[in-house]
mmCIF file of N, CA and C and ligand atoms in Angstrom:
data_model
loop_
_atom_site.group_PDB
_atom_site.id
_atom_site.type_symbol
_atom_site.label_atom_id
_atom_site.label_comp_id
_atom_site.label_asym_id
_atom_site.label_seq_id
_atom_site.Cartn_x
_atom_site.Cartn_y
_atom_site.Cartn_z
ATOM 1 N N MET F 1104 81.326 132.472 93.440
ATOM 2 C CA MET F 1104 80.159 133.194 94.012
ATOM 3 C C MET F 1104 80.680 134.107 95.022
ATOM 4 N N VAL F 1105 80.465 135.425 94.806
ATOM 5 C CA VAL F 1105 81.089 136.459 95.665
ATOM 6 C C VAL F 1105 80.039 137.120 96.537
ATOM 7 N N LEU F 1106 80.466 137.211 97.837
ATOM 8 C CA LEU F 1106 79.650 137.964 98.779
ATOM 9 C C LEU F 1106 80.197 139.391 98.862
ATOM 10 N N ARG F 1107 79.465 140.377 98.382
ATOM 11 C CA ARG F 1107 79.970 141.779 98.394
ATOM 12 C C ARG F 1107 79.723 142.435 99.732
ATOM 13 N N ARG F 1108 78.619 142.116 100.376
ATOM 14 C CA ARG F 1108 78.446 142.667 101.746
ATOM 15 C C ARG F 1108 77.492 141.681 102.443
ATOM 16 N N PRO F 1109 77.634 141.537 103.784
ATOM 17 C CA PRO F 1109 76.810 140.636 104.532
ATOM 18 C C PRO F 1109 75.319 140.916 104.305
ATOM 19 N N GLY F 1110 74.622 139.846 104.117
ATOM 20 C CA GLY F 1110 73.157 139.958 103.912
ATOM 21 C C GLY F 1110 72.783 140.014 102.453
ATOM 22 N N ALA F 1111 73.746 140.268 101.585
ATOM 23 C CA ALA F 1111 73.436 140.396 100.125
ATOM 24 C C ALA F 1111 73.467 139.007 99.550
ATOM 25 N N PRO F 1112 72.719 138.723 98.445
ATOM 26 C CA PRO F 1112 72.807 137.443 97.782
ATOM 27 C C PRO F 1112 74.265 137.305 97.213
ATOM 28 N N LEU F 1113 74.744 136.017 97.103
ATOM 29 C CA LEU F 1113 75.983 135.831 96.455
ATOM 30 C C LEU F 1113 75.828 136.167 94.952
ATOM 31 N N GLU F 1114 76.928 136.737 94.389
ATOM 32 C CA GLU F 1114 76.833 137.111 93.007
ATOM 33 C C GLU F 1114 77.749 136.180 92.211
ATOM 34 N N TRP F 1115 77.132 135.610 91.107
ATOM 35 C CA TRP F 1115 77.898 134.813 90.117
ATOM 36 C C TRP F 1115 78.818 135.774 89.382
ATOM 37 N N THR F 1116 80.091 135.573 89.517
ATOM 38 C CA THR F 1116 81.128 136.530 88.995
ATOM 39 C C THR F 1116 82.201 135.814 88.291
ATOM 40 N N THR F 1117 82.666 136.329 87.214
ATOM 41 C CA THR F 1117 83.827 135.798 86.491
ATOM 42 C C THR F 1117 85.077 136.598 86.878
ATOM 43 N N LEU F 1118 86.062 135.910 87.450
ATOM 44 C CA LEU F 1118 87.315 136.538 87.823
ATOM 45 C C LEU F 1118 88.462 135.801 87.163
ATOM 46 N N PRO F 1119 89.526 136.498 86.917
ATOM 47 C CA PRO F 1119 90.712 135.810 86.388
ATOM 48 C C PRO F 1119 91.311 134.808 87.376
ATOM 49 N N ASP F 1120 91.844 133.718 86.932
ATOM 50 C CA ASP F 1120 92.553 132.788 87.834
ATOM 51 C C ASP F 1120 93.749 133.603 88.404
ATOM 52 N N ARG F 1121 93.893 133.402 89.721
ATOM 53 C CA ARG F 1121 95.044 134.087 90.399
ATOM 54 C C ARG F 1121 96.294 133.149 90.341
ATOM 55 N N THR F 1122 97.416 133.738 90.442
ATOM 56 C CA THR F 1122 98.661 132.979 90.460
ATOM 57 C C THR F 1122 99.052 132.835 91.941
ATOM 58 N N PRO F 1123 99.353 131.647 92.426
ATOM 59 C CA PRO F 1123 99.733 131.509 93.801
ATOM 60 C C PRO F 1123 101.085 132.181 94.096
ATOM 61 N N GLY F 1124 101.102 132.846 95.266
ATOM 62 C CA GLY F 1124 102.300 133.472 95.769
ATOM 63 C C GLY F 1124 103.233 132.463 96.435
ATOM 64 N N ALA F 1125 104.342 132.954 96.962
ATOM 65 C CA ALA F 1125 105.221 132.045 97.669
ATOM 66 C C ALA F 1125 104.493 131.373 98.799
ATOM 67 N N GLY F 1126 104.718 130.008 98.867
ATOM 68 C CA GLY F 1126 104.070 129.264 99.894
ATOM 69 C C GLY F 1126 102.656 128.943 99.678
ATOM 70 N N GLU F 1127 102.089 129.309 98.554
ATOM 71 C CA GLU F 1127 100.706 129.092 98.273
ATOM 72 C C GLU F 1127 100.511 128.042 97.063
ATOM 73 N N ILE F 1128 99.333 127.543 96.999
ATOM 74 C CA ILE F 1128 98.997 126.720 95.804
ATOM 75 C C ILE F 1128 97.688 127.217 95.274
ATOM 76 N N ARG F 1129 97.420 126.851 94.007
ATOM 77 C CA ARG F 1129 96.075 127.093 93.504
ATOM 78 C C ARG F 1129 95.463 125.707 93.319
ATOM 79 N N VAL F 1130 94.211 125.641 93.792
ATOM 80 C CA VAL F 1130 93.487 124.401 93.758
ATOM 81 C C VAL F 1130 92.274 124.498 92.798
ATOM 82 N N ARG F 1131 92.128 123.541 91.839
ATOM 83 C CA ARG F 1131 90.945 123.467 91.000
ATOM 84 C C ARG F 1131 89.902 122.772 91.841
ATOM 85 N N VAL F 1132 88.814 123.490 92.222
ATOM 86 C CA VAL F 1132 87.824 122.988 93.130
ATOM 87 C C VAL F 1132 86.957 121.913 92.448
ATOM 88 N N THR F 1133 86.869 120.709 93.089
ATOM 89 C CA THR F 1133 85.966 119.676 92.556
ATOM 90 C C THR F 1133 84.713 119.565 93.376
ATOM 91 N N ALA F 1134 84.772 119.998 94.669
ATOM 92 C CA ALA F 1134 83.596 120.022 95.505
ATOM 93 C C ALA F 1134 83.856 120.965 96.695
ATOM 94 N N CYS F 1135 82.765 121.508 97.167
ATOM 95 C CA CYS F 1135 82.892 122.438 98.336
ATOM 96 C C CYS F 1135 81.609 122.273 99.167
ATOM 97 N N GLY F 1136 81.755 121.904 100.426
ATOM 98 C CA GLY F 1136 80.585 121.809 101.238
ATOM 99 C C GLY F 1136 79.972 123.197 101.557
ATOM 100 N N VAL F 1137 78.651 123.087 101.903
ATOM 101 C CA VAL F 1137 77.986 124.287 102.428
ATOM 102 C C VAL F 1137 77.726 124.021 103.949
ATOM 103 N N CYS F 1138 78.352 124.767 104.806
ATOM 104 C CA CYS F 1138 78.328 124.567 106.208
ATOM 105 C C CYS F 1138 77.498 125.714 106.851
ATOM 106 N N ARG F 1139 76.988 125.441 108.047
ATOM 107 C CA ARG F 1139 76.296 126.527 108.722
ATOM 108 C C ARG F 1139 77.127 127.778 108.922
ATOM 109 N N THR F 1140 78.451 127.535 109.100
ATOM 110 C CA THR F 1140 79.361 128.729 109.254
ATOM 111 C C THR F 1140 79.342 129.616 108.001
ATOM 112 N N ASP F 1141 79.188 129.007 106.824
ATOM 113 C CA ASP F 1141 79.135 129.774 105.600
ATOM 114 C C ASP F 1141 77.847 130.648 105.655
ATOM 115 N N LEU F 1142 76.823 130.072 106.200
ATOM 116 C CA LEU F 1142 75.518 130.873 106.304
ATOM 117 C C LEU F 1142 75.697 131.995 107.289
ATOM 118 N N HIS F 1143 76.440 131.745 108.342
ATOM 119 C CA HIS F 1143 76.717 132.855 109.314
ATOM 120 C C HIS F 1143 77.505 133.914 108.621
ATOM 121 N N VAL F 1144 78.462 133.590 107.799
ATOM 122 C CA VAL F 1144 79.317 134.599 107.094
ATOM 123 C C VAL F 1144 78.395 135.366 106.189
ATOM 124 N N VAL F 1145 77.566 134.676 105.390
ATOM 125 C CA VAL F 1145 76.725 135.362 104.397
ATOM 126 C C VAL F 1145 75.674 136.200 105.067
ATOM 127 N N ASP F 1146 75.147 135.747 106.211
ATOM 128 C CA ASP F 1146 74.090 136.535 106.893
ATOM 129 C C ASP F 1146 74.603 137.631 107.759
ATOM 130 N N GLY F 1147 75.921 137.771 107.927
ATOM 131 C CA GLY F 1147 76.527 138.853 108.720
ATOM 132 C C GLY F 1147 76.562 138.520 110.185
ATOM 133 N N ASP F 1148 76.468 137.286 110.578
ATOM 134 C CA ASP F 1148 76.475 136.889 111.974
ATOM 135 C C ASP F 1148 77.880 136.874 112.529
ATOM 136 N N LEU F 1149 78.843 136.818 111.650
ATOM 137 C CA LEU F 1149 80.268 136.841 112.025
ATOM 138 C C LEU F 1149 80.841 138.202 111.625
ATOM 139 N N PRO F 1150 81.620 138.884 112.467
ATOM 140 C CA PRO F 1150 82.053 140.233 112.145
ATOM 141 C C PRO F 1150 83.179 140.276 111.120
ATOM 142 N N ASN F 1151 83.202 141.394 110.381
ATOM 143 C CA ASN F 1151 84.306 141.768 109.507
ATOM 144 C C ASN F 1151 84.759 140.657 108.552
ATOM 145 N N PRO F 1152 83.871 140.172 107.771
ATOM 146 C CA PRO F 1152 84.297 139.261 106.668
ATOM 147 C C PRO F 1152 85.132 140.090 105.667
ATOM 148 N N GLY F 1153 85.857 139.388 104.843
ATOM 149 C CA GLY F 1153 86.500 139.964 103.736
ATOM 150 C C GLY F 1153 85.441 140.660 102.815
ATOM 151 N N ARG F 1154 85.797 141.781 102.234
ATOM 152 C CA ARG F 1154 84.852 142.480 101.398
ATOM 153 C C ARG F 1154 85.516 142.812 100.099
ATOM 154 N N PRO F 1155 85.134 142.187 98.995
ATOM 155 C CA PRO F 1155 84.224 141.094 98.900
ATOM 156 C C PRO F 1155 84.956 139.776 99.334
ATOM 157 N N VAL F 1156 84.218 138.737 99.517
ATOM 158 C CA VAL F 1156 84.867 137.393 99.802
ATOM 159 C C VAL F 1156 84.110 136.336 99.118
ATOM 160 N N ILE F 1157 84.813 135.286 98.716
ATOM 161 C CA ILE F 1157 84.204 134.091 98.215
ATOM 162 C C ILE F 1157 83.995 133.110 99.378
ATOM 163 N N PRO F 1158 82.777 132.746 99.737
ATOM 164 C CA PRO F 1158 82.652 131.800 100.866
ATOM 165 C C PRO F 1158 83.049 130.399 100.499
ATOM 166 N N GLY F 1159 82.952 129.483 101.500
ATOM 167 C CA GLY F 1159 83.201 128.100 101.255
ATOM 168 C C GLY F 1159 84.539 127.621 101.846
ATOM 169 N N HIS F 1160 84.449 126.774 102.889
ATOM 170 C CA HIS F 1160 85.693 126.373 103.609
ATOM 171 C C HIS F 1160 85.850 124.910 103.709
ATOM 172 N N GLU F 1161 85.052 124.131 102.966
ATOM 173 C CA GLU F 1161 85.185 122.702 102.985
ATOM 174 C C GLU F 1161 85.526 122.225 101.611
ATOM 175 N N ILE F 1162 86.734 122.520 101.217
ATOM 176 C CA ILE F 1162 87.103 122.416 99.768
ATOM 177 C C ILE F 1162 87.772 121.056 99.532
ATOM 178 N N VAL F 1163 87.379 120.436 98.427
ATOM 179 C CA VAL F 1163 88.175 119.304 97.894
ATOM 180 C C VAL F 1163 88.527 119.722 96.502
ATOM 181 N N GLY F 1164 89.790 119.504 96.094
ATOM 182 C CA GLY F 1164 90.148 119.843 94.737
ATOM 183 C C GLY F 1164 91.515 119.294 94.400
ATOM 184 N N ARG F 1165 91.996 119.685 93.268
ATOM 185 C CA ARG F 1165 93.323 119.205 92.844
ATOM 186 C C ARG F 1165 94.259 120.368 92.554
ATOM 187 N N VAL F 1166 95.471 120.207 93.022
ATOM 188 C CA VAL F 1166 96.517 121.233 92.887
ATOM 189 C C VAL F 1166 96.714 121.522 91.408
ATOM 190 N N ASP F 1167 96.554 122.749 90.981
ATOM 191 C CA ASP F 1167 96.883 123.036 89.548
ATOM 192 C C ASP F 1167 97.910 124.074 89.339
ATOM 193 N N ALA F 1168 98.477 124.675 90.389
ATOM 194 C CA ALA F 1168 99.653 125.536 90.329
ATOM 195 C C ALA F 1168 100.269 125.594 91.642
ATOM 196 N N LEU F 1169 101.641 125.630 91.633
ATOM 197 C CA LEU F 1169 102.431 125.600 92.882
ATOM 198 C C LEU F 1169 103.157 126.944 92.956
ATOM 199 N N GLY F 1170 103.008 127.597 94.086
ATOM 200 C CA GLY F 1170 103.833 128.779 94.345
ATOM 201 C C GLY F 1170 105.251 128.458 94.676
ATOM 202 N N GLU F 1171 106.064 129.532 94.649
ATOM 203 C CA GLU F 1171 107.476 129.331 94.995
ATOM 204 C C GLU F 1171 107.636 128.660 96.365
ATOM 205 N N GLY F 1172 108.566 127.751 96.427
ATOM 206 C CA GLY F 1172 108.961 127.102 97.696
ATOM 207 C C GLY F 1172 108.049 125.973 98.126
ATOM 208 N N VAL F 1173 106.995 125.667 97.439
ATOM 209 C CA VAL F 1173 106.064 124.574 97.873
ATOM 210 C C VAL F 1173 106.625 123.252 97.385
ATOM 211 N N LYS F 1174 107.113 122.397 98.297
ATOM 212 C CA LYS F 1174 107.762 121.167 97.882
ATOM 213 C C LYS F 1174 106.989 119.883 98.252
ATOM 214 N N HIS F 1175 106.094 120.016 99.233
ATOM 215 C CA HIS F 1175 105.410 118.828 99.771
ATOM 216 C C HIS F 1175 104.137 118.475 99.031
ATOM 217 N N LEU F 1176 103.769 119.267 98.054
ATOM 218 C CA LEU F 1176 102.560 118.978 97.280
ATOM 219 C C LEU F 1176 102.935 118.900 95.780
ATOM 220 N N LYS F 1177 102.136 118.153 95.022
ATOM 221 C CA LYS F 1177 102.436 117.964 93.608
ATOM 222 C C LYS F 1177 101.300 118.466 92.766
ATOM 223 N N LEU F 1178 101.542 118.821 91.494
ATOM 224 C CA LEU F 1178 100.490 119.153 90.572
ATOM 225 C C LEU F 1178 99.632 117.928 90.406
ATOM 226 N N GLY F 1179 98.281 118.137 90.403
ATOM 227 C CA GLY F 1179 97.356 117.058 90.223
ATOM 228 C C GLY F 1179 96.969 116.324 91.500
ATOM 229 N N GLN F 1180 97.650 116.607 92.593
ATOM 230 C CA GLN F 1180 97.368 115.918 93.842
ATOM 231 C C GLN F 1180 96.008 116.426 94.372
ATOM 232 N N ARG F 1181 95.265 115.469 94.979
ATOM 233 C CA ARG F 1181 93.960 115.773 95.553
ATOM 234 C C ARG F 1181 94.181 116.230 96.987
ATOM 235 N N VAL F 1182 93.565 117.402 97.302
ATOM 236 C CA VAL F 1182 93.824 117.984 98.633
ATOM 237 C C VAL F 1182 92.501 118.516 99.208
ATOM 238 N N GLY F 1183 92.499 118.715 100.541
ATOM 239 C CA GLY F 1183 91.416 119.365 101.170
ATOM 240 C C GLY F 1183 91.897 120.648 101.817
ATOM 241 N N ILE F 1184 91.030 121.655 101.753
ATOM 242 C CA ILE F 1184 91.385 122.987 102.303
ATOM 243 C C ILE F 1184 90.287 123.314 103.430
ATOM 244 N N PRO F 1185 90.786 123.531 104.602
ATOM 245 C CA PRO F 1185 89.846 123.716 105.768
ATOM 246 C C PRO F 1185 89.583 125.171 106.095
ATOM 247 N N TRP F 1186 88.796 125.378 107.119
ATOM 248 C CA TRP F 1186 88.471 126.630 107.663
ATOM 249 C C TRP F 1186 89.685 127.488 108.067
ATOM 250 N N LEU F 1187 90.569 126.893 108.888
ATOM 251 C CA LEU F 1187 91.819 127.602 109.253
ATOM 252 C C LEU F 1187 92.740 127.635 108.045
ATOM 253 N N GLY F 1188 92.910 128.785 107.428
ATOM 254 C CA GLY F 1188 93.607 128.895 106.169
ATOM 255 C C GLY F 1188 94.959 129.527 106.264
ATOM 256 N N TYR F 1189 95.302 130.129 107.389
ATOM 257 C CA TYR F 1189 96.663 130.744 107.547
ATOM 258 C C TYR F 1189 96.827 131.035 108.996
ATOM 259 N N THR F 1190 98.055 130.860 109.443
ATOM 260 C CA THR F 1190 98.472 131.343 110.782
ATOM 261 C C THR F 1190 99.786 132.105 110.640
ATOM 262 N N CYS F 1191 100.046 132.936 111.632
ATOM 263 C CA CYS F 1191 101.232 133.860 111.496
ATOM 264 C C CYS F 1191 102.581 133.167 111.701
ATOM 265 N N GLY F 1192 102.533 132.091 112.495
ATOM 266 C CA GLY F 1192 103.780 131.418 112.755
ATOM 267 C C GLY F 1192 104.720 132.047 113.740
ATOM 268 N N SER F 1193 104.295 133.228 114.286
ATOM 269 C CA SER F 1193 105.233 133.919 115.217
ATOM 270 C C SER F 1193 104.564 134.363 116.514
ATOM 271 N N CYS F 1194 103.294 134.346 116.696
ATOM 272 C CA CYS F 1194 102.668 134.762 117.933
ATOM 273 C C CYS F 1194 102.914 133.701 118.995
ATOM 274 N N SER F 1195 102.596 134.014 120.230
ATOM 275 C CA SER F 1195 102.850 133.063 121.305
ATOM 276 C C SER F 1195 102.098 131.719 121.115
ATOM 277 N N TYR F 1196 100.941 131.776 120.534
ATOM 278 C CA TYR F 1196 100.167 130.512 120.374
ATOM 279 C C TYR F 1196 100.870 129.676 119.219
ATOM 280 N N CYS F 1197 101.230 130.367 118.148
ATOM 281 C CA CYS F 1197 101.884 129.621 117.061
ATOM 282 C C CYS F 1197 103.246 129.002 117.597
ATOM 283 N N ALA F 1198 103.894 129.800 118.434
ATOM 284 C CA ALA F 1198 105.256 129.388 118.851
ATOM 285 C C ALA F 1198 105.167 128.124 119.739
ATOM 286 N N CYS F 1199 104.034 127.909 120.401
ATOM 287 C CA CYS F 1199 103.913 126.700 121.275
ATOM 288 C C CYS F 1199 103.027 125.642 120.633
ATOM 289 N N GLY F 1200 102.821 125.663 119.306
ATOM 290 C CA GLY F 1200 102.127 124.613 118.611
ATOM 291 C C GLY F 1200 100.580 124.695 118.752
ATOM 292 N N ARG F 1201 100.033 125.834 119.234
ATOM 293 C CA ARG F 1201 98.630 125.937 119.320
ATOM 294 C C ARG F 1201 98.134 126.945 118.351
ATOM 295 N N GLU F 1202 98.547 126.689 117.109
ATOM 296 C CA GLU F 1202 98.257 127.726 115.995
ATOM 297 C C GLU F 1202 96.725 127.842 115.733
ATOM 298 N N ASN F 1203 95.909 126.906 116.282
ATOM 299 C CA ASN F 1203 94.484 127.066 116.132
ATOM 300 C C ASN F 1203 94.002 128.244 116.931
ATOM 301 N N LEU F 1204 94.836 128.803 117.812
ATOM 302 C CA LEU F 1204 94.504 130.034 118.584
ATOM 303 C C LEU F 1204 95.244 131.211 118.142
ATOM 304 N N CYS F 1205 95.883 131.166 116.994
ATOM 305 C CA CYS F 1205 96.758 132.265 116.415
ATOM 306 C C CYS F 1205 96.065 133.580 116.602
ATOM 307 N N ASP F 1206 96.923 134.590 116.943
ATOM 308 C CA ASP F 1206 96.405 135.999 117.061
ATOM 309 C C ASP F 1206 96.079 136.688 115.734
ATOM 310 N N ARG F 1207 96.641 136.126 114.641
ATOM 311 C CA ARG F 1207 96.437 136.797 113.361
ATOM 312 C C ARG F 1207 96.068 135.731 112.252
ATOM 313 N N PRO F 1208 95.030 134.966 112.542
ATOM 314 C CA PRO F 1208 94.721 133.894 111.579
ATOM 315 C C PRO F 1208 93.871 134.467 110.377
ATOM 316 N N LEU F 1209 93.855 133.675 109.310
ATOM 317 C CA LEU F 1209 92.931 133.921 108.210
ATOM 318 C C LEU F 1209 92.036 132.667 108.081
ATOM 319 N N PHE F 1210 90.760 132.902 107.774
ATOM 320 C CA PHE F 1210 89.823 131.790 107.709
ATOM 321 C C PHE F 1210 89.290 131.722 106.239
ATOM 322 N N THR F 1211 89.377 130.497 105.742
ATOM 323 C CA THR F 1211 88.953 130.253 104.381
ATOM 324 C C THR F 1211 87.442 130.529 104.250
ATOM 325 N N GLY F 1212 87.106 131.333 103.231
ATOM 326 C CA GLY F 1212 85.701 131.648 102.965
ATOM 327 C C GLY F 1212 85.160 132.707 103.884
ATOM 328 N N TYR F 1213 86.013 133.326 104.661
ATOM 329 C CA TYR F 1213 85.564 134.305 105.684
ATOM 330 C C TYR F 1213 86.494 135.550 105.566
ATOM 331 N N THR F 1214 87.739 135.392 105.872
ATOM 332 C CA THR F 1214 88.668 136.488 105.747
ATOM 333 C C THR F 1214 89.685 136.210 104.643
ATOM 334 N N ARG F 1215 89.617 135.114 103.954
ATOM 335 C CA ARG F 1215 90.303 134.906 102.663
ATOM 336 C C ARG F 1215 89.367 134.132 101.733
ATOM 337 N N ASP F 1216 89.561 134.202 100.522
ATOM 338 C CA ASP F 1216 88.621 133.593 99.543
ATOM 339 C C ASP F 1216 88.575 132.111 99.692
ATOM 340 N N GLY F 1217 87.399 131.556 99.547
ATOM 341 C CA GLY F 1217 87.129 130.130 99.724
ATOM 342 C C GLY F 1217 86.784 129.442 98.396
ATOM 343 N N GLY F 1218 85.945 128.384 98.649
ATOM 344 C CA GLY F 1218 85.784 127.376 97.514
ATOM 345 C C GLY F 1218 84.518 127.426 96.737
ATOM 346 N N PHE F 1219 83.679 128.433 96.917
ATOM 347 C CA PHE F 1219 82.480 128.528 95.984
ATOM 348 C C PHE F 1219 82.977 129.179 94.718
ATOM 349 N N ALA F 1220 83.857 128.418 94.009
ATOM 350 C CA ALA F 1220 84.575 128.981 92.854
ATOM 351 C C ALA F 1220 85.219 127.817 92.100
ATOM 352 N N THR F 1221 85.641 128.096 90.925
ATOM 353 C CA THR F 1221 86.271 127.066 90.104
ATOM 354 C C THR F 1221 87.696 126.821 90.631
ATOM 355 N N SER F 1222 88.362 127.789 91.217
ATOM 356 C CA SER F 1222 89.633 127.528 91.786
ATOM 357 C C SER F 1222 89.836 128.435 93.000
ATOM 358 N N ALA F 1223 90.774 128.093 93.860
ATOM 359 C CA ALA F 1223 90.983 128.775 95.092
ATOM 360 C C ALA F 1223 92.483 128.872 95.328
ATOM 361 N N ILE F 1224 92.971 129.867 95.900
ATOM 362 C CA ILE F 1224 94.342 130.027 96.396
ATOM 363 C C ILE F 1224 94.394 129.635 97.833
ATOM 364 N N ALA F 1225 95.265 128.726 98.204
ATOM 365 C CA ALA F 1225 95.425 128.275 99.584
ATOM 366 C C ALA F 1225 96.825 128.356 100.026
ATOM 367 N N ASP F 1226 97.035 128.543 101.313
ATOM 368 C CA ASP F 1226 98.356 128.466 101.919
ATOM 369 C C ASP F 1226 98.697 126.979 101.976
ATOM 370 N N ALA F 1227 99.816 126.645 101.424
ATOM 371 C CA ALA F 1227 100.166 125.213 101.236
ATOM 372 C C ALA F 1227 100.327 124.538 102.633
ATOM 373 N N ARG F 1228 100.571 125.257 103.661
ATOM 374 C CA ARG F 1228 100.661 124.693 105.008
ATOM 375 C C ARG F 1228 99.314 124.186 105.463
ATOM 376 N N TYR F 1229 98.243 124.765 104.876
ATOM 377 C CA TYR F 1229 96.885 124.395 105.260
ATOM 378 C C TYR F 1229 96.147 123.726 104.097
ATOM 379 N N ALA F 1230 96.896 122.950 103.345
ATOM 380 C CA ALA F 1230 96.298 122.075 102.286
ATOM 381 C C ALA F 1230 96.725 120.690 102.679
ATOM 382 N N PHE F 1231 95.759 119.798 102.758
ATOM 383 C CA PHE F 1231 96.016 118.472 103.288
ATOM 384 C C PHE F 1231 95.759 117.395 102.156
ATOM 385 N N ALA F 1232 96.793 116.572 101.969
ATOM 386 C CA ALA F 1232 96.666 115.506 100.987
ATOM 387 C C ALA F 1232 95.528 114.522 101.415
ATOM 388 N N LEU F 1233 94.652 114.227 100.485
ATOM 389 C CA LEU F 1233 93.509 113.341 100.780
ATOM 390 C C LEU F 1233 93.655 111.955 100.273
ATOM 391 N N GLY F 1234 94.650 111.718 99.380
ATOM 392 C CA GLY F 1234 94.755 110.402 98.713
ATOM 393 C C GLY F 1234 93.580 110.301 97.677
ATOM 394 N N GLU F 1235 93.547 109.162 97.120
ATOM 395 C CA GLU F 1235 92.594 108.933 95.998
ATOM 396 C C GLU F 1235 91.380 108.107 96.360
ATOM 397 N N GLU F 1236 91.332 107.672 97.657
ATOM 398 C CA GLU F 1236 90.190 106.845 98.109
ATOM 399 C C GLU F 1236 88.893 107.716 98.176
ATOM 400 N N GLY F 1237 87.796 107.110 97.742
ATOM 401 C CA GLY F 1237 86.475 107.802 97.921
ATOM 402 C C GLY F 1237 86.263 108.931 96.934
ATOM 403 N N GLU F 1238 84.963 109.250 96.825
ATOM 404 C CA GLU F 1238 84.538 110.341 95.945
ATOM 405 C C GLU F 1238 84.268 111.532 96.774
ATOM 406 N N GLU F 1239 84.460 112.700 96.198
ATOM 407 C CA GLU F 1239 84.081 113.917 96.994
ATOM 408 C C GLU F 1239 82.648 114.261 96.990
ATOM 409 N N VAL F 1240 81.914 113.799 95.978
ATOM 410 C CA VAL F 1240 80.464 114.028 95.954
ATOM 411 C C VAL F 1240 79.763 112.660 95.840
ATOM 412 N N ALA F 1241 78.865 112.371 96.738
ATOM 413 C CA ALA F 1241 78.162 111.110 96.755
ATOM 414 C C ALA F 1241 77.034 111.160 95.689
ATOM 415 N N GLY F 1242 76.493 110.040 95.308
ATOM 416 C CA GLY F 1242 75.461 110.014 94.238
ATOM 417 C C GLY F 1242 74.244 110.813 94.552
ATOM 418 N N ASN F 1243 73.879 111.018 95.792
ATOM 419 C CA ASN F 1243 72.713 111.776 96.113
ATOM 420 C C ASN F 1243 72.927 113.247 96.142
ATOM 421 N N GLY F 1244 74.131 113.655 95.749
ATOM 422 C CA GLY F 1244 74.469 115.085 95.729
ATOM 423 C C GLY F 1244 74.983 115.668 97.022
ATOM 424 N N GLN F 1245 74.968 114.867 98.091
ATOM 425 C CA GLN F 1245 75.548 115.353 99.359
ATOM 426 C C GLN F 1245 77.058 115.223 99.308
ATOM 427 N N VAL F 1246 77.726 116.252 99.835
ATOM 428 C CA VAL F 1246 79.108 116.206 99.925
ATOM 429 C C VAL F 1246 79.549 115.344 101.101
ATOM 430 N N ARG F 1247 80.442 114.401 100.813
ATOM 431 C CA ARG F 1247 81.013 113.568 101.857
ATOM 432 C C ARG F 1247 82.153 114.288 102.532
ATOM 433 N N HIS F 1248 82.190 114.265 103.842
ATOM 434 C CA HIS F 1248 83.337 114.828 104.539
ATOM 435 C C HIS F 1248 84.474 113.840 104.498
ATOM 436 N N GLN F 1249 85.625 114.237 104.058
ATOM 437 C CA GLN F 1249 86.774 113.392 103.995
ATOM 438 C C GLN F 1249 87.740 113.881 105.108
ATOM 439 N N VAL F 1250 88.004 113.029 106.065
ATOM 440 C CA VAL F 1250 88.791 113.469 107.180
ATOM 441 C C VAL F 1250 90.146 112.721 107.091
HETATM 442 ZN ZN1 LIG R 822 82.293 124.045 108.329
HETATM 443 ZN ZN1 LIG R 823 100.078 133.024 115.217
#
């Protein structure tokens, strides 16, 4: 589901699967939460979203392709992809371990494509192994947050 401009309805769109670049993975999405922040992105309450962008930053899925150099994740592994989707690794905040304040971050579903899709590309540094415990979607249709 693609947001072409803030305030527009999401568009059901068919796109080719992307190949993950170095340090990235492709995740086959099995569930993605809908968060108030997604609504802020779609409504234009947050400045300068990607254009176009696929919203959704509470992704659960399985790794289905590994980019060059990714060693800590395996094909088929269940992972979660959060809001903070990339940091530069070199600014003063990243250098002191406060990468949540990075000067040049990318945010999943806002400034990089997110999880309202069949698959998503993620920075492997911001893909977290979830293990196999629990289901990503509860019986009542609500997405369970897996922390
Ligand atoms: Zn959220
Ligand atoms: Zn940084």
